[in-house]
Amino acid sequence: VNADLSPEKAAAHAAEHWSKVTTTGSVRGRWWQVPAVVRHINERVCGEPLNGLSAGARQWVVDTIPGLPLDRGIAIGGGNGVKEMELITAGIVRSVEVFEVAPARVAQGKDVATERGLADRVTFHERLLDPGEDIGRYDLVHWNNALHHMLDVDEWLAWSRRVLNPGGVLLLDDFVGATRFQWPRRQLDYASSFRRTLPDALLVDHRYPDRLLPREIVRPTITQMLASDPTEAADSGRILASLQRHFPEAEVRETGGVMYHLALSDSVANFESGVHDALLEVALLLDDALSDLGETHYAVALARLPDAAHRKARDLDRPPEPNPGVEQGARVLGQRTRARGLRLWRRARQRVLGIVTTIRSRN
Ligand SMILES: C[S@@+](CC[C@H](N)C(=O)[O-])C[C@H]1O[C@@H](n2cnc3c(N)ncnc32)[C@H](O)[C@@H]1O
């Protein structure tokens, strides 16, 4: 994977791209700008529809990990480090080191840390880290929408285990969907079948208001992906399998995305609060169903290394073997959640058709 891309070249391009995003602001119509979607995701992760990006992941850590705060944390691709600052304020970790290649993001992060009185607890490193470099040991490794920007995710998950102290914690909240956004046919069909039901008013392209967004969702080409950011979803399709390899003790909570990331992409900018709430709610129900069917774009994972097992793993320089009992349990559970997913999907799609018919008759 990505054999022709050097990490240095990719990171230089990413630095330019992400500095531009920071200074010009991101486009409208993205799921993370929609509070109802963020609450939905948080509820899937921790059981409560909390406000704020990654609030569910933080709550999960607080509910699960004993003896907080952890001492030293590290994040690669931490952007402006705000999510790491939130880990500090939530009492999860005392201090964090953030590695980030985009200068504008680091500059912004330093200002925010100062404003929040956290400048002595967040250290920014504006450079590319080599996974072979000895940087010491940490108690928390935090990946937030950044592991999917690494060219070789397996190498970075192996690194994550290596740099953790015994009893250390891995918290990952990331895009785990198709590499280079090469969506599987199934996901394109699910997303397009929802999109086809939407009335024109919800498909107005906010960048060109006289045009409609396409009803058929298609894959971007690899050339388009490489031109915009060569680190985007560079190896994301391998994250869940590599996680299982290096952190067999990790618990994974799939947070979906086929609906809110694919089907509603750009269109969601047209949804008005109080007017289209029911439609959004059903789209999110469908999203749940698809996650249960194993179609997810995002996931949150939490792992705590047991002291002895971790030492043994490090001595042998390989992670512990997966427990076959756990795998068998997961398979049975997988079959059950898939059956639930299918039932949910059929019920929710019927409701979408009903709601859309009502919207159409009102217009
Ligand atoms: C999607 S952003 C996420 C930022 C932050 N974690 C957040 O959630 O707000 C991905 C970030 O990874 C950075 N990045 C990409 N490749 C990197 C690398 N090899 N080392 C460090 N940062 C990198 C980009 O500059 C960008 O700021």
mmCIF file of C-alpha atoms and ligand atoms in Angstrom:
data_model
loop_
_atom_site.group_PDB
_atom_site.id
_atom_site.type_symbol
_atom_site.label_atom_id
_atom_site.label_comp_id
_atom_site.label_asym_id
_atom_site.label_seq_id
_atom_site.Cartn_x
_atom_site.Cartn_y
_atom_site.Cartn_z
ATOM 1 C CA VAL A 1 0.000 0.000 0.000
ATOM 2 C CA ASN A 2 1.217 3.523 -0.796
ATOM 3 C CA ALA A 3 4.615 2.205 -1.883
ATOM 4 C CA ASP A 4 5.316 5.235 -4.118
ATOM 5 C CA LEU A 5 4.587 7.795 -1.405
ATOM 6 C CA SER A 6 7.306 8.819 1.028
ATOM 7 C CA PRO A 7 6.068 9.835 4.509
ATOM 8 C CA GLU A 8 8.011 13.122 4.161
ATOM 9 C CA LYS A 9 6.407 14.070 0.846
ATOM 10 C CA ALA A 10 2.919 13.087 1.996
ATOM 11 C CA ALA A 11 3.315 14.998 5.282
ATOM 12 C CA ALA A 12 4.563 18.135 3.490
ATOM 13 C CA HIS A 13 1.486 18.069 1.259
ATOM 14 C CA ALA A 14 -0.775 17.384 4.263
ATOM 15 C CA ALA A 15 0.829 20.281 6.174
ATOM 16 C CA GLU A 16 -0.029 22.666 3.355
ATOM 17 C CA HIS A 17 -3.566 21.288 2.963
ATOM 18 C CA TRP A 18 -4.389 21.337 6.693
ATOM 19 C CA SER A 19 -2.898 24.779 7.272
ATOM 20 C CA LYS A 20 -5.195 26.026 4.474
ATOM 21 C CA VAL A 21 -8.239 24.323 6.063
ATOM 22 C CA THR A 22 -7.355 26.037 9.351
ATOM 23 C CA THR A 23 -7.043 29.507 7.840
ATOM 24 C CA THR A 24 -9.980 29.360 5.389
ATOM 25 C CA GLY A 25 -12.395 27.205 7.426
ATOM 26 C CA SER A 26 -13.901 23.918 6.235
ATOM 27 C CA VAL A 27 -16.804 23.568 3.797
ATOM 28 C CA ARG A 28 -20.457 23.406 4.950
ATOM 29 C CA GLY A 29 -22.517 20.239 4.901
ATOM 30 C CA ARG A 30 -20.256 18.025 6.995
ATOM 31 C CA TRP A 31 -21.669 15.766 9.695
ATOM 32 C CA TRP A 32 -19.492 17.179 12.461
ATOM 33 C CA GLN A 33 -21.220 20.546 12.015
ATOM 34 C CA VAL A 34 -24.608 18.985 12.889
ATOM 35 C CA PRO A 35 -25.232 18.773 16.670
ATOM 36 C CA ALA A 36 -27.885 16.002 16.317
ATOM 37 C CA VAL A 37 -25.382 13.760 14.500
ATOM 38 C CA VAL A 38 -22.689 14.423 17.094
ATOM 39 C CA ARG A 39 -25.153 13.557 19.887
ATOM 40 C CA HIS A 40 -26.154 10.368 18.067
ATOM 41 C CA ILE A 41 -22.527 9.257 17.807
ATOM 42 C CA ASN A 42 -21.829 10.055 21.437
ATOM 43 C CA GLU A 43 -24.871 8.016 22.471
ATOM 44 C CA ARG A 44 -23.590 5.011 20.514
ATOM 45 C CA VAL A 45 -20.270 5.275 22.308
ATOM 46 C CA CYS A 46 -21.216 5.933 25.929
ATOM 47 C CA GLY A 47 -24.999 5.568 26.103
ATOM 48 C CA GLU A 48 -25.672 9.289 26.563
ATOM 49 C CA PRO A 49 -26.447 11.789 23.760
ATOM 50 C CA LEU A 50 -23.754 14.243 24.889
ATOM 51 C CA ASN A 51 -22.934 17.439 23.002
ATOM 52 C CA GLY A 52 -19.448 17.997 21.638
ATOM 53 C CA LEU A 53 -17.175 16.019 19.315
ATOM 54 C CA SER A 54 -15.654 12.962 21.021
ATOM 55 C CA ALA A 55 -17.529 13.688 24.269
ATOM 56 C CA GLY A 56 -18.837 10.086 24.189
ATOM 57 C CA ALA A 57 -15.309 8.709 23.895
ATOM 58 C CA ARG A 58 -14.135 10.792 26.855
ATOM 59 C CA GLN A 59 -17.114 9.655 28.925
ATOM 60 C CA TRP A 60 -16.379 6.029 28.037
ATOM 61 C CA VAL A 61 -12.810 6.430 29.339
ATOM 62 C CA VAL A 62 -14.023 8.105 32.538
ATOM 63 C CA ASP A 63 -16.573 5.306 33.084
ATOM 64 C CA THR A 64 -14.113 2.476 32.368
ATOM 65 C CA ILE A 65 -10.526 3.265 33.281
ATOM 66 C CA PRO A 66 -9.595 3.151 36.966
ATOM 67 C CA GLY A 67 -7.076 5.495 38.588
ATOM 68 C CA LEU A 68 -7.448 8.547 36.336
ATOM 69 C CA PRO A 69 -5.768 10.838 35.523
ATOM 70 C CA LEU A 70 -3.117 9.035 33.542
ATOM 71 C CA ASP A 71 0.223 10.761 33.628
ATOM 72 C CA ARG A 72 1.658 11.348 30.130
ATOM 73 C CA GLY A 73 -0.237 11.269 26.846
ATOM 74 C CA ILE A 74 0.837 11.477 23.207
ATOM 75 C CA ALA A 75 -1.101 12.216 20.012
ATOM 76 C CA ILE A 76 0.094 12.125 16.408
ATOM 77 C CA GLY A 77 -1.768 14.361 13.925
ATOM 78 C CA GLY A 78 -3.324 16.200 16.850
ATOM 79 C CA GLY A 79 -4.164 19.311 14.786
ATOM 80 C CA ASN A 80 -4.663 22.262 17.146
ATOM 81 C CA GLY A 81 -4.636 19.872 20.099
ATOM 82 C CA VAL A 82 -8.081 20.948 21.327
ATOM 83 C CA LYS A 83 -9.256 17.356 21.726
ATOM 84 C CA GLU A 84 -6.149 16.591 23.794
ATOM 85 C CA MET A 85 -6.833 19.696 25.922
ATOM 86 C CA GLU A 86 -10.337 18.328 26.489
ATOM 87 C CA LEU A 87 -8.831 15.047 27.723
ATOM 88 C CA ILE A 88 -6.877 17.088 30.276
ATOM 89 C CA THR A 89 -9.911 19.089 31.411
ATOM 90 C CA ALA A 90 -11.974 15.890 31.657
ATOM 91 C CA GLY A 91 -9.394 14.578 34.163
ATOM 92 C CA ILE A 92 -8.251 11.753 31.854
ATOM 93 C CA VAL A 93 -4.596 12.734 31.529
ATOM 94 C CA ARG A 94 -2.267 15.271 33.153
ATOM 95 C CA SER A 95 -0.180 16.329 30.152
ATOM 96 C CA VAL A 96 -0.038 15.587 26.426
ATOM 97 C CA GLU A 97 2.545 15.867 23.665
ATOM 98 C CA VAL A 98 1.054 16.649 20.278
ATOM 99 C CA PHE A 99 2.906 15.881 17.031
ATOM 100 C CA GLU A 100 1.466 17.861 14.134
ATOM 101 C CA VAL A 101 2.902 18.825 10.750
ATOM 102 C CA ALA A 102 0.650 21.793 9.805
ATOM 103 C CA PRO A 103 2.187 25.045 11.139
ATOM 104 C CA ALA A 104 -1.122 26.994 11.203
ATOM 105 C CA ARG A 105 -2.690 24.281 13.386
ATOM 106 C CA VAL A 106 0.205 24.287 15.831
ATOM 107 C CA ALA A 107 0.140 28.116 16.051
ATOM 108 C CA GLN A 108 -3.601 28.058 16.707
ATOM 109 C CA GLY A 109 -3.209 25.282 19.286
ATOM 110 C CA LYS A 110 -0.546 27.171 21.224
ATOM 111 C CA ASP A 111 -2.866 30.209 21.446
ATOM 112 C CA VAL A 112 -5.809 28.088 22.610
ATOM 113 C CA ALA A 113 -3.645 26.311 25.213
ATOM 114 C CA THR A 114 -2.533 29.682 26.580
ATOM 115 C CA GLU A 115 -6.129 31.005 26.668
ATOM 116 C CA ARG A 116 -7.242 27.895 28.569
ATOM 117 C CA GLY A 117 -4.332 28.043 31.027
ATOM 118 C CA LEU A 118 -2.986 24.720 29.710
ATOM 119 C CA ALA A 119 0.234 25.888 28.015
ATOM 120 C CA ASP A 120 2.386 24.022 30.530
ATOM 121 C CA ARG A 121 0.439 20.787 30.009
ATOM 122 C CA VAL A 122 0.298 20.581 26.200
ATOM 123 C CA THR A 123 3.568 20.463 24.273
ATOM 124 C CA PHE A 124 3.453 20.848 20.491
ATOM 125 C CA HIS A 125 6.064 19.272 18.205
ATOM 126 C CA GLU A 126 5.754 20.717 14.723
ATOM 127 C CA ARG A 127 7.355 17.842 12.883
ATOM 128 C CA LEU A 128 7.014 14.376 11.446
ATOM 129 C CA LEU A 129 7.730 11.630 13.938
ATOM 130 C CA ASP A 130 9.545 8.532 12.731
ATOM 131 C CA PRO A 131 7.961 5.449 14.365
ATOM 132 C CA GLY A 132 11.475 4.028 14.842
ATOM 133 C CA GLU A 133 12.583 7.025 16.945
ATOM 134 C CA ASP A 134 12.996 6.485 20.692
ATOM 135 C CA ILE A 135 10.773 9.054 22.373
ATOM 136 C CA GLY A 136 10.236 7.323 25.705
ATOM 137 C CA ARG A 137 7.115 5.797 27.199
ATOM 138 C CA TYR A 138 3.588 7.138 27.669
ATOM 139 C CA ASP A 139 0.452 6.227 29.639
ATOM 140 C CA LEU A 140 -2.009 7.248 26.938
ATOM 141 C CA VAL A 141 -1.828 7.062 23.151
ATOM 142 C CA HIS A 142 -4.573 9.156 21.571
ATOM 143 C CA TRP A 143 -5.543 8.880 17.907
ATOM 144 C CA ASN A 144 -8.374 11.173 16.881
ATOM 145 C CA ASN A 145 -9.192 11.317 13.184
ATOM 146 C CA ALA A 146 -5.482 11.046 12.537
ATOM 147 C CA LEU A 147 -4.553 7.361 12.265
ATOM 148 C CA HIS A 148 -6.379 7.295 8.932
ATOM 149 C CA HIS A 149 -3.828 9.861 7.699
ATOM 150 C CA MET A 150 -0.901 7.498 8.288
ATOM 151 C CA LEU A 151 0.475 5.711 5.231
ATOM 152 C CA ASP A 152 0.925 2.410 7.111
ATOM 153 C CA VAL A 153 -1.569 2.021 9.942
ATOM 154 C CA ASP A 154 -0.207 -1.359 11.038
ATOM 155 C CA GLU A 155 3.203 0.162 11.675
ATOM 156 C CA TRP A 156 1.638 2.950 13.783
ATOM 157 C CA LEU A 157 -0.535 0.594 15.816
ATOM 158 C CA ALA A 158 2.538 -1.548 16.560
ATOM 159 C CA TRP A 159 4.271 1.711 17.599
ATOM 160 C CA SER A 160 1.281 2.601 19.789
ATOM 161 C CA ARG A 161 1.677 -0.612 21.757
ATOM 162 C CA ARG A 162 5.465 -0.225 22.000
ATOM 163 C CA VAL A 163 5.366 3.287 23.476
ATOM 164 C CA LEU A 164 2.733 2.452 26.116
ATOM 165 C CA ASN A 165 3.775 1.822 29.694
ATOM 166 C CA PRO A 166 2.353 -1.273 31.426
ATOM 167 C CA GLY A 167 -1.274 -0.519 32.246
ATOM 168 C CA GLY A 168 -1.259 2.183 29.548
ATOM 169 C CA VAL A 169 -4.352 3.135 27.553
ATOM 170 C CA LEU A 170 -5.042 3.396 23.832
ATOM 171 C CA LEU A 171 -7.942 5.659 22.863
ATOM 172 C CA LEU A 172 -8.795 5.754 19.179
ATOM 173 C CA ASP A 173 -11.644 7.741 17.632
ATOM 174 C CA ASP A 174 -11.116 7.640 13.897
ATOM 175 C CA PHE A 175 -12.257 7.024 10.357
ATOM 176 C CA VAL A 176 -11.915 3.280 9.742
ATOM 177 C CA GLY A 177 -13.750 3.094 6.398
ATOM 178 C CA ALA A 178 -12.589 2.263 2.884
ATOM 179 C CA THR A 179 -9.005 3.155 1.945
ATOM 180 C CA ARG A 180 -8.925 6.237 -0.302
ATOM 181 C CA PHE A 181 -12.738 6.423 0.013
ATOM 182 C CA GLN A 182 -13.195 3.534 -2.452
ATOM 183 C CA TRP A 183 -16.633 2.763 -0.986
ATOM 184 C CA PRO A 184 -17.844 -0.808 -1.466
ATOM 185 C CA ARG A 185 -20.754 -1.217 -3.909
ATOM 186 C CA ARG A 186 -23.083 -2.113 -0.974
ATOM 187 C CA GLN A 187 -22.463 1.207 0.763
ATOM 188 C CA LEU A 188 -22.926 3.180 -2.458
ATOM 189 C CA ASP A 189 -26.262 1.381 -2.977
ATOM 190 C CA TYR A 190 -27.488 1.980 0.582
ATOM 191 C CA ALA A 191 -26.507 5.662 0.465
ATOM 192 C CA SER A 192 -27.927 6.291 -3.009
ATOM 193 C CA SER A 193 -31.180 4.489 -2.205
ATOM 194 C CA PHE A 194 -31.700 6.924 0.687
ATOM 195 C CA ARG A 195 -30.607 9.935 -1.316
ATOM 196 C CA ARG A 196 -33.019 9.114 -4.151
ATOM 197 C CA THR A 197 -35.926 9.557 -1.729
ATOM 198 C CA LEU A 198 -34.927 13.141 -0.837
ATOM 199 C CA PRO A 199 -36.946 16.061 -2.237
ATOM 200 C CA ASP A 200 -35.058 18.593 -4.430
ATOM 201 C CA ALA A 201 -35.102 21.211 -1.645
ATOM 202 C CA LEU A 202 -32.793 19.017 0.412
ATOM 203 C CA LEU A 203 -30.411 18.487 -2.495
ATOM 204 C CA VAL A 204 -29.625 22.114 -3.313
ATOM 205 C CA ASP A 205 -25.864 22.469 -3.689
ATOM 206 C CA HIS A 206 -25.039 25.246 -1.221
ATOM 207 C CA ARG A 207 -21.900 26.147 -3.215
ATOM 208 C CA TYR A 208 -23.914 26.604 -6.446
ATOM 209 C CA PRO A 209 -27.529 27.223 -5.324
ATOM 210 C CA ASP A 210 -28.898 26.874 -8.869
ATOM 211 C CA ARG A 211 -27.648 23.263 -9.037
ATOM 212 C CA LEU A 212 -28.767 20.046 -7.379
ATOM 213 C CA LEU A 213 -26.426 17.575 -5.714
ATOM 214 C CA PRO A 214 -26.297 14.195 -7.470
ATOM 215 C CA ARG A 215 -28.714 11.559 -6.162
ATOM 216 C CA GLU A 216 -26.270 8.770 -6.984
ATOM 217 C CA ILE A 217 -23.268 8.609 -4.678
ATOM 218 C CA VAL A 218 -20.072 7.665 -6.495
ATOM 219 C CA ARG A 219 -16.490 6.976 -5.429
ATOM 220 C CA PRO A 220 -13.898 9.706 -5.908
ATOM 221 C CA THR A 221 -11.015 8.666 -8.164
ATOM 222 C CA ILE A 222 -7.672 7.836 -6.557
ATOM 223 C CA THR A 223 -6.133 10.697 -8.571
ATOM 224 C CA GLN A 224 -8.618 13.156 -7.039
ATOM 225 C CA MET A 225 -7.871 11.808 -3.557
ATOM 226 C CA LEU A 226 -4.106 12.080 -3.996
ATOM 227 C CA ALA A 227 -4.377 15.598 -5.413
ATOM 228 C CA SER A 228 -6.379 16.971 -2.490
ATOM 229 C CA ASP A 229 -4.448 15.296 0.361
ATOM 230 C CA PRO A 230 -2.209 12.250 -0.227
ATOM 231 C CA THR A 231 -2.623 11.244 3.417
ATOM 232 C CA GLU A 232 -6.449 11.108 3.252
ATOM 233 C CA ALA A 233 -7.684 7.612 4.179
ATOM 234 C CA ALA A 234 -4.281 6.369 2.994
ATOM 235 C CA ASP A 235 -4.593 2.943 4.675
ATOM 236 C CA SER A 236 -7.794 3.339 6.709
ATOM 237 C CA GLY A 237 -9.397 0.092 5.525
ATOM 238 C CA ARG A 238 -6.808 -1.883 7.510
ATOM 239 C CA ILE A 239 -7.284 -0.089 10.845
ATOM 240 C CA LEU A 240 -9.774 -2.480 12.482
ATOM 241 C CA ALA A 241 -7.865 -5.627 11.481
ATOM 242 C CA SER A 242 -4.531 -4.138 12.615
ATOM 243 C CA LEU A 243 -6.106 -3.021 15.868
ATOM 244 C CA GLN A 244 -7.271 -6.578 16.550
ATOM 245 C CA ARG A 245 -3.697 -7.780 15.808
ATOM 246 C CA HIS A 246 -1.851 -5.337 18.041
ATOM 247 C CA PHE A 247 -4.520 -4.662 20.685
ATOM 248 C CA PRO A 248 -6.568 -7.877 20.980
ATOM 249 C CA GLU A 249 -7.920 -6.554 24.284
ATOM 250 C CA ALA A 250 -9.448 -3.461 22.641
ATOM 251 C CA GLU A 251 -13.192 -2.937 22.784
ATOM 252 C CA VAL A 252 -14.497 -1.393 19.584
ATOM 253 C CA ARG A 253 -17.707 0.627 19.238
ATOM 254 C CA GLU A 254 -18.689 1.227 15.629
ATOM 255 C CA THR A 255 -20.101 4.702 15.161
ATOM 256 C CA GLY A 256 -21.462 4.402 11.628
ATOM 257 C CA GLY A 257 -21.352 6.930 8.828
ATOM 258 C CA VAL A 258 -22.839 5.326 5.701
ATOM 259 C CA MET A 259 -25.850 7.627 6.163
ATOM 260 C CA TYR A 260 -24.407 10.723 7.825
ATOM 261 C CA HIS A 261 -21.053 10.690 6.015
ATOM 262 C CA LEU A 262 -22.083 9.403 2.556
ATOM 263 C CA ALA A 263 -25.850 9.768 1.996
ATOM 264 C CA LEU A 264 -26.188 13.140 3.750
ATOM 265 C CA SER A 265 -22.867 14.588 2.619
ATOM 266 C CA ASP A 266 -23.425 18.248 1.511
ATOM 267 C CA SER A 267 -27.217 17.687 1.587
ATOM 268 C CA VAL A 268 -27.280 18.051 5.379
ATOM 269 C CA ALA A 269 -26.501 21.787 4.953
ATOM 270 C CA ASN A 270 -30.136 22.121 3.752
ATOM 271 C CA PHE A 271 -31.694 20.428 6.782
ATOM 272 C CA GLU A 272 -33.459 22.948 9.011
ATOM 273 C CA SER A 273 -33.739 22.388 12.717
ATOM 274 C CA GLY A 274 -37.384 21.893 13.714
ATOM 275 C CA VAL A 275 -38.405 21.142 10.097
ATOM 276 C CA HIS A 276 -36.357 18.126 9.030
ATOM 277 C CA ASP A 277 -35.641 16.611 12.456
ATOM 278 C CA ALA A 278 -37.733 13.465 11.855
ATOM 279 C CA LEU A 279 -35.980 12.738 8.575
ATOM 280 C CA LEU A 280 -32.561 13.194 10.156
ATOM 281 C CA GLU A 281 -33.608 10.968 13.036
ATOM 282 C CA VAL A 282 -34.616 8.157 10.680
ATOM 283 C CA ALA A 283 -31.436 8.571 8.659
ATOM 284 C CA LEU A 284 -29.539 8.038 11.895
ATOM 285 C CA LEU A 285 -31.655 4.961 12.688
ATOM 286 C CA LEU A 286 -30.685 3.600 9.290
ATOM 287 C CA ASP A 287 -27.103 4.441 10.092
ATOM 288 C CA ASP A 288 -27.368 2.386 13.308
ATOM 289 C CA ALA A 289 -28.827 -0.505 11.359
ATOM 290 C CA LEU A 290 -25.978 -0.396 8.860
ATOM 291 C CA SER A 291 -23.364 -0.248 11.633
ATOM 292 C CA ASP A 292 -24.933 -3.358 13.117
ATOM 293 C CA LEU A 293 -24.734 -4.920 9.653
ATOM 294 C CA GLY A 294 -20.997 -4.278 9.730
ATOM 295 C CA GLU A 295 -21.000 -1.196 7.454
ATOM 296 C CA THR A 296 -19.234 1.522 9.397
ATOM 297 C CA HIS A 297 -17.024 4.460 8.485
ATOM 298 C CA TYR A 298 -16.004 5.401 11.994
ATOM 299 C CA ALA A 299 -15.215 3.632 15.250
ATOM 300 C CA VAL A 300 -14.056 4.369 18.760
ATOM 301 C CA ALA A 301 -11.772 1.860 20.457
ATOM 302 C CA LEU A 302 -10.458 1.654 23.979
ATOM 303 C CA ALA A 303 -7.773 -0.697 25.269
ATOM 304 C CA ARG A 304 -5.948 -0.888 28.575
ATOM 305 C CA LEU A 305 -2.786 -2.948 28.651
ATOM 306 C CA PRO A 306 -2.630 -5.406 31.518
ATOM 307 C CA ASP A 307 0.775 -5.051 33.188
ATOM 308 C CA ALA A 308 2.093 -8.632 32.925
ATOM 309 C CA ALA A 309 0.715 -9.439 29.471
ATOM 310 C CA HIS A 310 2.137 -6.197 28.172
ATOM 311 C CA ARG A 311 5.627 -6.935 29.485
ATOM 312 C CA LYS A 312 5.554 -10.403 27.978
ATOM 313 C CA ALA A 313 4.371 -8.989 24.664
ATOM 314 C CA ARG A 314 7.160 -6.438 24.630
ATOM 315 C CA ASP A 315 9.791 -9.034 25.488
ATOM 316 C CA LEU A 316 8.643 -11.175 22.618
ATOM 317 C CA ASP A 317 8.193 -8.089 20.485
ATOM 318 C CA ARG A 318 4.754 -9.199 19.396
ATOM 319 C CA PRO A 319 1.264 -8.714 20.804
ATOM 320 C CA PRO A 320 -0.449 -11.488 22.791
ATOM 321 C CA GLU A 321 -2.390 -14.098 20.834
ATOM 322 C CA PRO A 322 -6.106 -13.326 20.406
ATOM 323 C CA ASN A 323 -8.266 -15.368 22.746
ATOM 324 C CA PRO A 324 -10.269 -17.896 20.598
ATOM 325 C CA GLY A 325 -13.168 -17.795 23.101
ATOM 326 C CA VAL A 326 -13.494 -14.070 22.580
ATOM 327 C CA GLU A 327 -13.453 -14.496 18.799
ATOM 328 C CA GLN A 328 -16.161 -17.150 18.911
ATOM 329 C CA GLY A 329 -18.287 -14.933 21.180
ATOM 330 C CA ALA A 330 -17.807 -12.034 18.795
ATOM 331 C CA ARG A 331 -18.982 -14.168 15.874
ATOM 332 C CA VAL A 332 -22.201 -15.171 17.644
ATOM 333 C CA LEU A 333 -22.745 -11.579 18.720
ATOM 334 C CA GLY A 334 -21.975 -10.476 15.160
ATOM 335 C CA GLN A 335 -24.698 -12.737 13.751
ATOM 336 C CA ARG A 336 -27.209 -11.382 16.254
ATOM 337 C CA THR A 337 -26.378 -7.728 15.637
ATOM 338 C CA ARG A 338 -26.530 -8.325 11.891
ATOM 339 C CA ALA A 339 -30.047 -9.771 12.188
ATOM 340 C CA ARG A 340 -31.062 -6.772 14.332
ATOM 341 C CA GLY A 341 -29.478 -4.465 11.768
ATOM 342 C CA LEU A 342 -31.482 -5.964 8.932
ATOM 343 C CA ARG A 343 -34.767 -5.595 10.857
ATOM 344 C CA LEU A 344 -33.924 -1.987 11.781
ATOM 345 C CA TRP A 345 -32.956 -1.142 8.206
ATOM 346 C CA ARG A 346 -36.269 -2.422 6.759
ATOM 347 C CA ARG A 347 -38.357 -0.635 9.397
ATOM 348 C CA ALA A 348 -36.472 2.641 9.113
ATOM 349 C CA ARG A 349 -36.566 2.710 5.310
ATOM 350 C CA GLN A 350 -40.364 2.337 5.409
ATOM 351 C CA ARG A 351 -40.500 5.316 7.761
ATOM 352 C CA VAL A 352 -38.257 7.399 5.475
ATOM 353 C CA LEU A 353 -40.615 6.806 2.582
ATOM 354 C CA GLY A 354 -43.569 7.870 4.761
ATOM 355 C CA ILE A 355 -41.843 11.047 5.951
ATOM 356 C CA VAL A 356 -40.691 12.011 2.472
ATOM 357 C CA THR A 357 -44.227 11.549 1.111
ATOM 358 C CA THR A 358 -45.467 13.959 3.820
ATOM 359 C CA ILE A 359 -42.739 16.505 3.002
ATOM 360 C CA ARG A 360 -43.565 16.304 -0.702
ATOM 361 C CA SER A 361 -47.319 16.780 -0.112
ATOM 362 C CA ARG A 362 -46.565 19.896 1.993
ATOM 363 C CA ASN A 363 -44.449 21.543 -0.761
HETATM 364 C C1 LIG B 1 -8.346 15.242 10.183
HETATM 365 S S1 LIG B 1 -7.077 16.158 10.952
HETATM 366 C C2 LIG B 1 -7.426 15.784 12.649
HETATM 367 C C3 LIG B 1 -6.808 16.744 13.619
HETATM 368 C C4 LIG B 1 -7.176 16.518 15.088
HETATM 369 N N1 LIG B 1 -6.730 15.240 15.578
HETATM 370 C C5 LIG B 1 -8.661 16.686 15.299
HETATM 371 O O1 LIG B 1 -9.348 15.681 15.457
HETATM 372 O O2 LIG B 1 -9.124 17.827 15.300
HETATM 373 C C6 LIG B 1 -5.613 15.249 10.597
HETATM 374 C C7 LIG B 1 -4.341 15.960 11.011
HETATM 375 O O3 LIG B 1 -3.221 15.093 10.836
HETATM 376 C C8 LIG B 1 -2.098 15.881 10.425
HETATM 377 N N2 LIG B 1 -1.115 14.959 9.849
HETATM 378 C C9 LIG B 1 -1.216 14.262 8.691
HETATM 379 N N3 LIG B 1 -0.140 13.447 8.569
HETATM 380 C C10 LIG B 1 0.627 13.632 9.670
HETATM 381 C C11 LIG B 1 1.849 13.060 10.140
HETATM 382 N N4 LIG B 1 2.478 12.104 9.450
HETATM 383 N N5 LIG B 1 2.356 13.488 11.322
HETATM 384 C C12 LIG B 1 1.690 14.422 12.052
HETATM 385 N N6 LIG B 1 0.555 14.996 11.650
HETATM 386 C C13 LIG B 1 0.015 14.595 10.493
HETATM 387 C C14 LIG B 1 -2.723 16.913 9.493
HETATM 388 O O4 LIG B 1 -1.908 18.041 9.311
HETATM 389 C C15 LIG B 1 -4.039 17.217 10.211
HETATM 390 O O5 LIG B 1 -3.918 18.300 11.101
#
